[in-house]
Coordinates of C-alpha atoms and ligand atoms in Angstrom, one line a residue:
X81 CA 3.9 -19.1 -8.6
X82 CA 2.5 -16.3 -10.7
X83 CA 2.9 -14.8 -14.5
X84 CA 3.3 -11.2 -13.2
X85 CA 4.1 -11.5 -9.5
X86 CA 7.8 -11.9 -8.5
X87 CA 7.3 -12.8 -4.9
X88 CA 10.9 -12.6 -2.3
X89 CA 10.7 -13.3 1.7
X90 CA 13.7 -12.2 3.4
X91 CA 12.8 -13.3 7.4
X92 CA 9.0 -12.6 8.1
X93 CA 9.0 -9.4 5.0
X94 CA 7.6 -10.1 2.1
X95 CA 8.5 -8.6 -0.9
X96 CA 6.2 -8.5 -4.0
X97 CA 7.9 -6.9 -7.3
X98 CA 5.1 -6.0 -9.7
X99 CA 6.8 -7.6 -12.9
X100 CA 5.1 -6.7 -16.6
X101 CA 7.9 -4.6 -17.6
X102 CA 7.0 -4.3 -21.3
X103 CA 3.5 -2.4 -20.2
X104 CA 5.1 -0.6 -17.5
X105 CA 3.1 -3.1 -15.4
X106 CA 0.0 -1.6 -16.1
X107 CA -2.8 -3.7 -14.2
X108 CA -4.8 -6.3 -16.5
X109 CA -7.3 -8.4 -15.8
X110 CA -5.0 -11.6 -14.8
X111 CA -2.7 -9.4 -13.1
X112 CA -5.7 -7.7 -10.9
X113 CA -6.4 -11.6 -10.4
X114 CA -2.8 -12.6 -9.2
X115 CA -2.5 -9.4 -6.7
X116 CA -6.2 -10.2 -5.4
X117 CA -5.3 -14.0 -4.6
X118 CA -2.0 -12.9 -3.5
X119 CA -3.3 -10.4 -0.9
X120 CA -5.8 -13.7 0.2
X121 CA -2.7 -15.6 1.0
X122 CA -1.0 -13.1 2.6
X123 CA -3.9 -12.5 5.2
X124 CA -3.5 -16.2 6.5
X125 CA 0.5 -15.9 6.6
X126 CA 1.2 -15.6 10.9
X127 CA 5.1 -15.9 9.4
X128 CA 5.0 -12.6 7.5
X129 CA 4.7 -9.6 9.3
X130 CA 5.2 -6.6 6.8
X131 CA 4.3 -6.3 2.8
X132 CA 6.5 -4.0 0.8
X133 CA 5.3 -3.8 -3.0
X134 CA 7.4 -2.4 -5.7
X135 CA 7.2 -2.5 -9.6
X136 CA 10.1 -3.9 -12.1
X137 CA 11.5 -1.4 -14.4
X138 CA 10.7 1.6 -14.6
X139 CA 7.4 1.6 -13.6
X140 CA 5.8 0.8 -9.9
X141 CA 2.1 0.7 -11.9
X142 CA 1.4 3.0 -14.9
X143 CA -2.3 2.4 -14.5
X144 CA -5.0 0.0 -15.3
X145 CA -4.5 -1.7 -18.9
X146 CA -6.2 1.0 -21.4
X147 CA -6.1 -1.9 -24.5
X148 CA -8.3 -3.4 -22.0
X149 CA -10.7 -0.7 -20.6
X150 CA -11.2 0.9 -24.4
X151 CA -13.8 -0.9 -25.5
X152 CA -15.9 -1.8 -22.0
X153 CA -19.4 -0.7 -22.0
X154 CA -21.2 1.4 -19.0
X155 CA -21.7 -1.9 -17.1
X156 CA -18.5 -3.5 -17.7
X157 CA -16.5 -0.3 -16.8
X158 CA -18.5 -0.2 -13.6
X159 CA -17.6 -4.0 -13.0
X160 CA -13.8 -3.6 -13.8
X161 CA -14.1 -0.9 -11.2
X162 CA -15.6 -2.7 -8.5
X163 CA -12.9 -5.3 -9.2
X164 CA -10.1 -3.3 -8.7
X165 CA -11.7 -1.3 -5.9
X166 CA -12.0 -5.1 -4.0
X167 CA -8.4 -5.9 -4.6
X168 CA -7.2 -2.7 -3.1
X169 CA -9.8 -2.8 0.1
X170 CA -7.7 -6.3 0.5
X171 CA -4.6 -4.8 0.7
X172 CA -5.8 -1.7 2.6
X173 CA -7.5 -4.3 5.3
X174 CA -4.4 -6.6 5.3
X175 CA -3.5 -8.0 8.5
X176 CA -0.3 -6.5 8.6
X177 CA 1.3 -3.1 7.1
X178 CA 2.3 -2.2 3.4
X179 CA 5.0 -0.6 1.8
X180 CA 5.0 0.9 -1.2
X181 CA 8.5 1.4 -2.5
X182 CA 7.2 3.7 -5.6
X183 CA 10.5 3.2 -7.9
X184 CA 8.8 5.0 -11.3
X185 CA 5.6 6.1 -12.9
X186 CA 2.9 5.6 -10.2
X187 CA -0.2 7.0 -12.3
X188 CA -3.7 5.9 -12.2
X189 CA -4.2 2.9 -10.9
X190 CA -0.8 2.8 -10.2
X191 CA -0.9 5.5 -7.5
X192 CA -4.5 4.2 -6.5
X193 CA -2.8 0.7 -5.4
X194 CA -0.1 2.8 -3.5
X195 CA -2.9 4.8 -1.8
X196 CA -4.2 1.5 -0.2
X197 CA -0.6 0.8 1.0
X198 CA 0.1 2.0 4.7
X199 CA 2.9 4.0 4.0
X200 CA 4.3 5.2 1.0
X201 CA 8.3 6.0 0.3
X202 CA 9.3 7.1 -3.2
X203 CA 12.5 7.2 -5.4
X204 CA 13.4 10.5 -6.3
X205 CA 12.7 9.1 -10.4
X206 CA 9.3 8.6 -9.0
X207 CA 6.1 10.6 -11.1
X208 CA 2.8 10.2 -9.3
X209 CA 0.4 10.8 -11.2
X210 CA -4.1 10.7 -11.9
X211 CA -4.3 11.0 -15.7
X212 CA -7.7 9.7 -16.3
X213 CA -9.7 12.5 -17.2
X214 CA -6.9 12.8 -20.2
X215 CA -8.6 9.6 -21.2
X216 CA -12.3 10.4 -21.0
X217 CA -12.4 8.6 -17.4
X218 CA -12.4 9.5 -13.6
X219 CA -10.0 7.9 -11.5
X220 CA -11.7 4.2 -10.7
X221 CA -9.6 2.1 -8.0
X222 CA -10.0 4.4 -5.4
X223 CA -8.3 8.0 -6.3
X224 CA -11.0 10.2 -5.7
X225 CA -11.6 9.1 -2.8
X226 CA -8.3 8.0 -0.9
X227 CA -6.2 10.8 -2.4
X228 CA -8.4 13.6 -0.6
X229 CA -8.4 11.9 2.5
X230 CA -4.3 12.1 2.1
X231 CA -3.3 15.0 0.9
X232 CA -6.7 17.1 1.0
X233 CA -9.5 18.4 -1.7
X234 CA -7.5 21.1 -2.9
X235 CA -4.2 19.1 -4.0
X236 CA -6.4 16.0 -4.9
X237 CA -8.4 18.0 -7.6
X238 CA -5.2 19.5 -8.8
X239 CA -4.0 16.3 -9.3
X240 CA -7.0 14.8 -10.9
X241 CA -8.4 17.5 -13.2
X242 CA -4.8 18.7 -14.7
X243 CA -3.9 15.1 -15.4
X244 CA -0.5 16.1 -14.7
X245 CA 2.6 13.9 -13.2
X246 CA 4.0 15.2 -10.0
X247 CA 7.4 14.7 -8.9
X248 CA 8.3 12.5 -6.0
X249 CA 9.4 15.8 -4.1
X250 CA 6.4 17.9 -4.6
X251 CA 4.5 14.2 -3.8
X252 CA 6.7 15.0 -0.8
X253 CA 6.1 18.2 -0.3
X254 CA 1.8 17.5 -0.4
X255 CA 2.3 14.3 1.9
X256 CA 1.4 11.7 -0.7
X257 CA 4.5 9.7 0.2
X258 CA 6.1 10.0 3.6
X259 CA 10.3 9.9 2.5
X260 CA 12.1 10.9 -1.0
X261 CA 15.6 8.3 -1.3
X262 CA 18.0 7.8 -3.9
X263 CA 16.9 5.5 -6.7
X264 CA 19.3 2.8 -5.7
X265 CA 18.8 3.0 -2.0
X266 CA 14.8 2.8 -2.1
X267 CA 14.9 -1.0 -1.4
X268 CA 17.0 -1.0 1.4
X269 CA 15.2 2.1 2.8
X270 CA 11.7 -0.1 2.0
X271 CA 13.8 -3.2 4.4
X272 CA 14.9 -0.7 6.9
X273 CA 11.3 0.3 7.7
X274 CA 10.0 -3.3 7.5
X275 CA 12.7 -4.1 9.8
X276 CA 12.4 -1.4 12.5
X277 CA 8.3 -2.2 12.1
X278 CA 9.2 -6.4 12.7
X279 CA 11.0 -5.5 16.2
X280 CA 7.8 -4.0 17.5
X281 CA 4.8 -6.2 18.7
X282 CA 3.0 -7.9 16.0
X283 CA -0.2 -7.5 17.7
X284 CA 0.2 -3.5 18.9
X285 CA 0.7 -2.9 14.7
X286 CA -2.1 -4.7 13.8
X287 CA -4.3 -3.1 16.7
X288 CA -2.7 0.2 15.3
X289 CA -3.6 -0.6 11.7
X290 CA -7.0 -1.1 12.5
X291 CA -7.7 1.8 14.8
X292 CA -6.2 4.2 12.5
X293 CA -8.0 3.2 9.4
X294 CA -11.4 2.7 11.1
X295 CA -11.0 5.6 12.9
X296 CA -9.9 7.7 9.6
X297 CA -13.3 6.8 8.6
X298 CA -15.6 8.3 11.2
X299 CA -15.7 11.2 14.0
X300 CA -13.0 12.2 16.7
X301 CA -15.6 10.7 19.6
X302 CA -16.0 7.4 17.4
X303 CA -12.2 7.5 16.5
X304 CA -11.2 7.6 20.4
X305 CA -13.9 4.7 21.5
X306 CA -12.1 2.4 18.8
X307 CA -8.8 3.6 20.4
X308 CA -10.1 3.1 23.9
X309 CA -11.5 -0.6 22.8
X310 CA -7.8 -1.5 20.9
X311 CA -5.8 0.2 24.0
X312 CA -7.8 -2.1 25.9
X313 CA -7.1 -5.5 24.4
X314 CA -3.6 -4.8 24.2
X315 CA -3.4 -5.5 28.2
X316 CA -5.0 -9.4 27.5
X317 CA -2.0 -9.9 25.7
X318 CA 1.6 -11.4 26.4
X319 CA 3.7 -9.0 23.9
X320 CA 2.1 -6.0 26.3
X321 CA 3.8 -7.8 29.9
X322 CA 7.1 -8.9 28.1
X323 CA 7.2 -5.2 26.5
X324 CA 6.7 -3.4 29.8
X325 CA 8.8 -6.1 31.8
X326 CA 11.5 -5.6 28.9
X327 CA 11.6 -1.9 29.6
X328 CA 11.4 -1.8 33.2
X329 CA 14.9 -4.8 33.0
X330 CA 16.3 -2.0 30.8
X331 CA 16.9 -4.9 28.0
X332 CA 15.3 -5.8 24.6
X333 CA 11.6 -7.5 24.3
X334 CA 11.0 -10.5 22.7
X335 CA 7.7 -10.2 21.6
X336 CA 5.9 -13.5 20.3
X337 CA 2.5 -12.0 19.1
X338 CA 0.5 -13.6 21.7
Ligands
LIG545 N1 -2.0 0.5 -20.2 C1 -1.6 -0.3 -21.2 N2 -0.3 -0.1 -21.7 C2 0.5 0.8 -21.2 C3 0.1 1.6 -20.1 C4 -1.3 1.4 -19.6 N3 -1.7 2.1 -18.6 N4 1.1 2.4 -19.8 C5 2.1 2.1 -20.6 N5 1.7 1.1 -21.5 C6 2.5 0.5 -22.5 C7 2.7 1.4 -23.7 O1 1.5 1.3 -24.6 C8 3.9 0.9 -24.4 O2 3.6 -0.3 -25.1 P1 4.2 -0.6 -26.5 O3 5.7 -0.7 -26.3 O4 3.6 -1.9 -26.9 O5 3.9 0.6 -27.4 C9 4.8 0.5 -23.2 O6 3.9 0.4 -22.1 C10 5.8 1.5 -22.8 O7 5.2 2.7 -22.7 P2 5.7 4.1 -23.4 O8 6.4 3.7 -24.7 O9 4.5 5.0 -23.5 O10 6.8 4.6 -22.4 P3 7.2 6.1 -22.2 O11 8.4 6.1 -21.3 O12 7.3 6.8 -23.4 O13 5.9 6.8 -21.4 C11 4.2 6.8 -19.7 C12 5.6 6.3 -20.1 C13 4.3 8.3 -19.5 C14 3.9 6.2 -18.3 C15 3.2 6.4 -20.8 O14 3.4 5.0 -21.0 C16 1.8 6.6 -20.3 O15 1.3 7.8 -20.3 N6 1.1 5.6 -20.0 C17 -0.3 5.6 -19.6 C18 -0.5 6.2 -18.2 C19 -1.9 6.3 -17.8 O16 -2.7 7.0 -18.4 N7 -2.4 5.6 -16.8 C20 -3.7 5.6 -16.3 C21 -4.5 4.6 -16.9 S1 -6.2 4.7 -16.5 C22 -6.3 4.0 -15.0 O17 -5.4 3.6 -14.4 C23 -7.7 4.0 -14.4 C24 -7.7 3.1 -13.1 C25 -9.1 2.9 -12.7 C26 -9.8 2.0 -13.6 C27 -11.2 1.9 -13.4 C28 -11.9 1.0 -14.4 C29 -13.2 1.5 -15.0

């Protein structure tokens, strides 16, 4: 059970609701906490097989906590970075994809924690947002660099030095989040994806996951030998025969994650 964490499994997808509604769930220290143990749990849960994180309110994340950051000294600001910037690799390394279902003000930290999310989908209330330098401080969980690597240098540094919110369709529009839905129908649409990710193999995501963000982090020849490798391993497994096998008896796998 957490303060802040409102936690919901329908069948193997976990949904996490982001609840600290009167701060516009701004990230504090014993929130940064809960999501960091959270996303340690999750990694050892073989019964969930997709994350979607959401925020109550009207706010996914409106950023770190700025009561808390105002008075931190050099080191400590460096510290409540490196903090932050743990948490998210966790969620960005998590066995198993992430959904954010960005319902309202994703800004600062806020769109930092959807940047280390898999996939982003946004409600069309959604503003996305990296006002730091309007505070006297660069983006610190991640945003400078994670949101070039998305949506490139030139949109990343609009973003960061006018401090301005963007809308969830120009977010759309840059490929910062993949979809644009109705505020009422984001949920669903979050469930829907979960869902059409849960009838695939388990282990073919993960192998995905993992090839895909390793190889987003080196060269095309380095990319394709991780490929290769993953490609690979997915033959020493059962879900690969019973997918094939499915196919070939034109009827539906039933993948175990073996
Ligand atoms: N931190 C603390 N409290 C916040 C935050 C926040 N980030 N955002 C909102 N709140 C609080 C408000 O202070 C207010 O509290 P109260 O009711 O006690 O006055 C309550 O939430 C409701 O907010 P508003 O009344 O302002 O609501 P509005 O609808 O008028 O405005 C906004 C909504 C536009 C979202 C506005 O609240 C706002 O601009 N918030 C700040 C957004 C922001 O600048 N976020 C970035 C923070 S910096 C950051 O995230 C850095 C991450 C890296 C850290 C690295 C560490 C070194």
């Amino acid at each position: 059970m957490y303060k802040y964490l409102k936690e919901e499994l329908k069948d193997s997808i976990y949904i996490l609701t982001i609840s600290k509604e009167k701060s516009l769930n701004a990230l504090n220290a014993e929130l940064l906490e809960e999501l960091d143990d959270c996303f340690t749990n999750l990694a050892e849960r073989e019964d969930i097989e997709v994350v979607i994180i959401t925020g109550a309110g009207k706010a996914f994340v409106a950023g770190a906590d700025i009561g808390e950051m105002s008075n931190l000294n050099a080191n400590e600001g460096y510290d409540w970075a490196n903090k932050g910037m743990q948490t998210f690799f966790k969620i960005e390394n998590l066995n198993k994809p992430v959904i954010a279902a960005i319902n309202g003000f994703a800004l600062g930290g806020g769109c930092e924690l959807s940047l280390s999310c898999d996939i982003r989908i946004a409600s069309k209330k959604a503003k996305i947002g990296q006002p730091e330098v309007g505070l006297g401080i660069t983006p610190g969980f991640g945003g400078t660099q994670r949101l070039p690597r998305e949506i490139g240098l030139s949109n990343a540094k609009k973003m960061i030095y006018t401090a301005e919110h963007i809308s969830a369709d120009e977010a759309y529009r840059m490929g910062l989040v993949s979809e644009v839905v109705e505020p009422e129908e984001l949920m669903e649409r979050a469930i829907e994806l979960a869902e059409r990710i849960v009838k695939n193999s388990k282990l073919a995501v993960r192998y995905s996951k993992q090839a895909i963000d390793t190889g987003a982090q080196t060269d095309l020849n380095s990319g394709m030998d991780i490929e290769r490798s993953k490609f690979g391993l997915c033959f020493a497994t059962e879900d690969q025969k019973e997918g094939m096998k499915a196919f070939l008896e034109k009827r539906n796998a039933n993948f175990t994650g073996k």
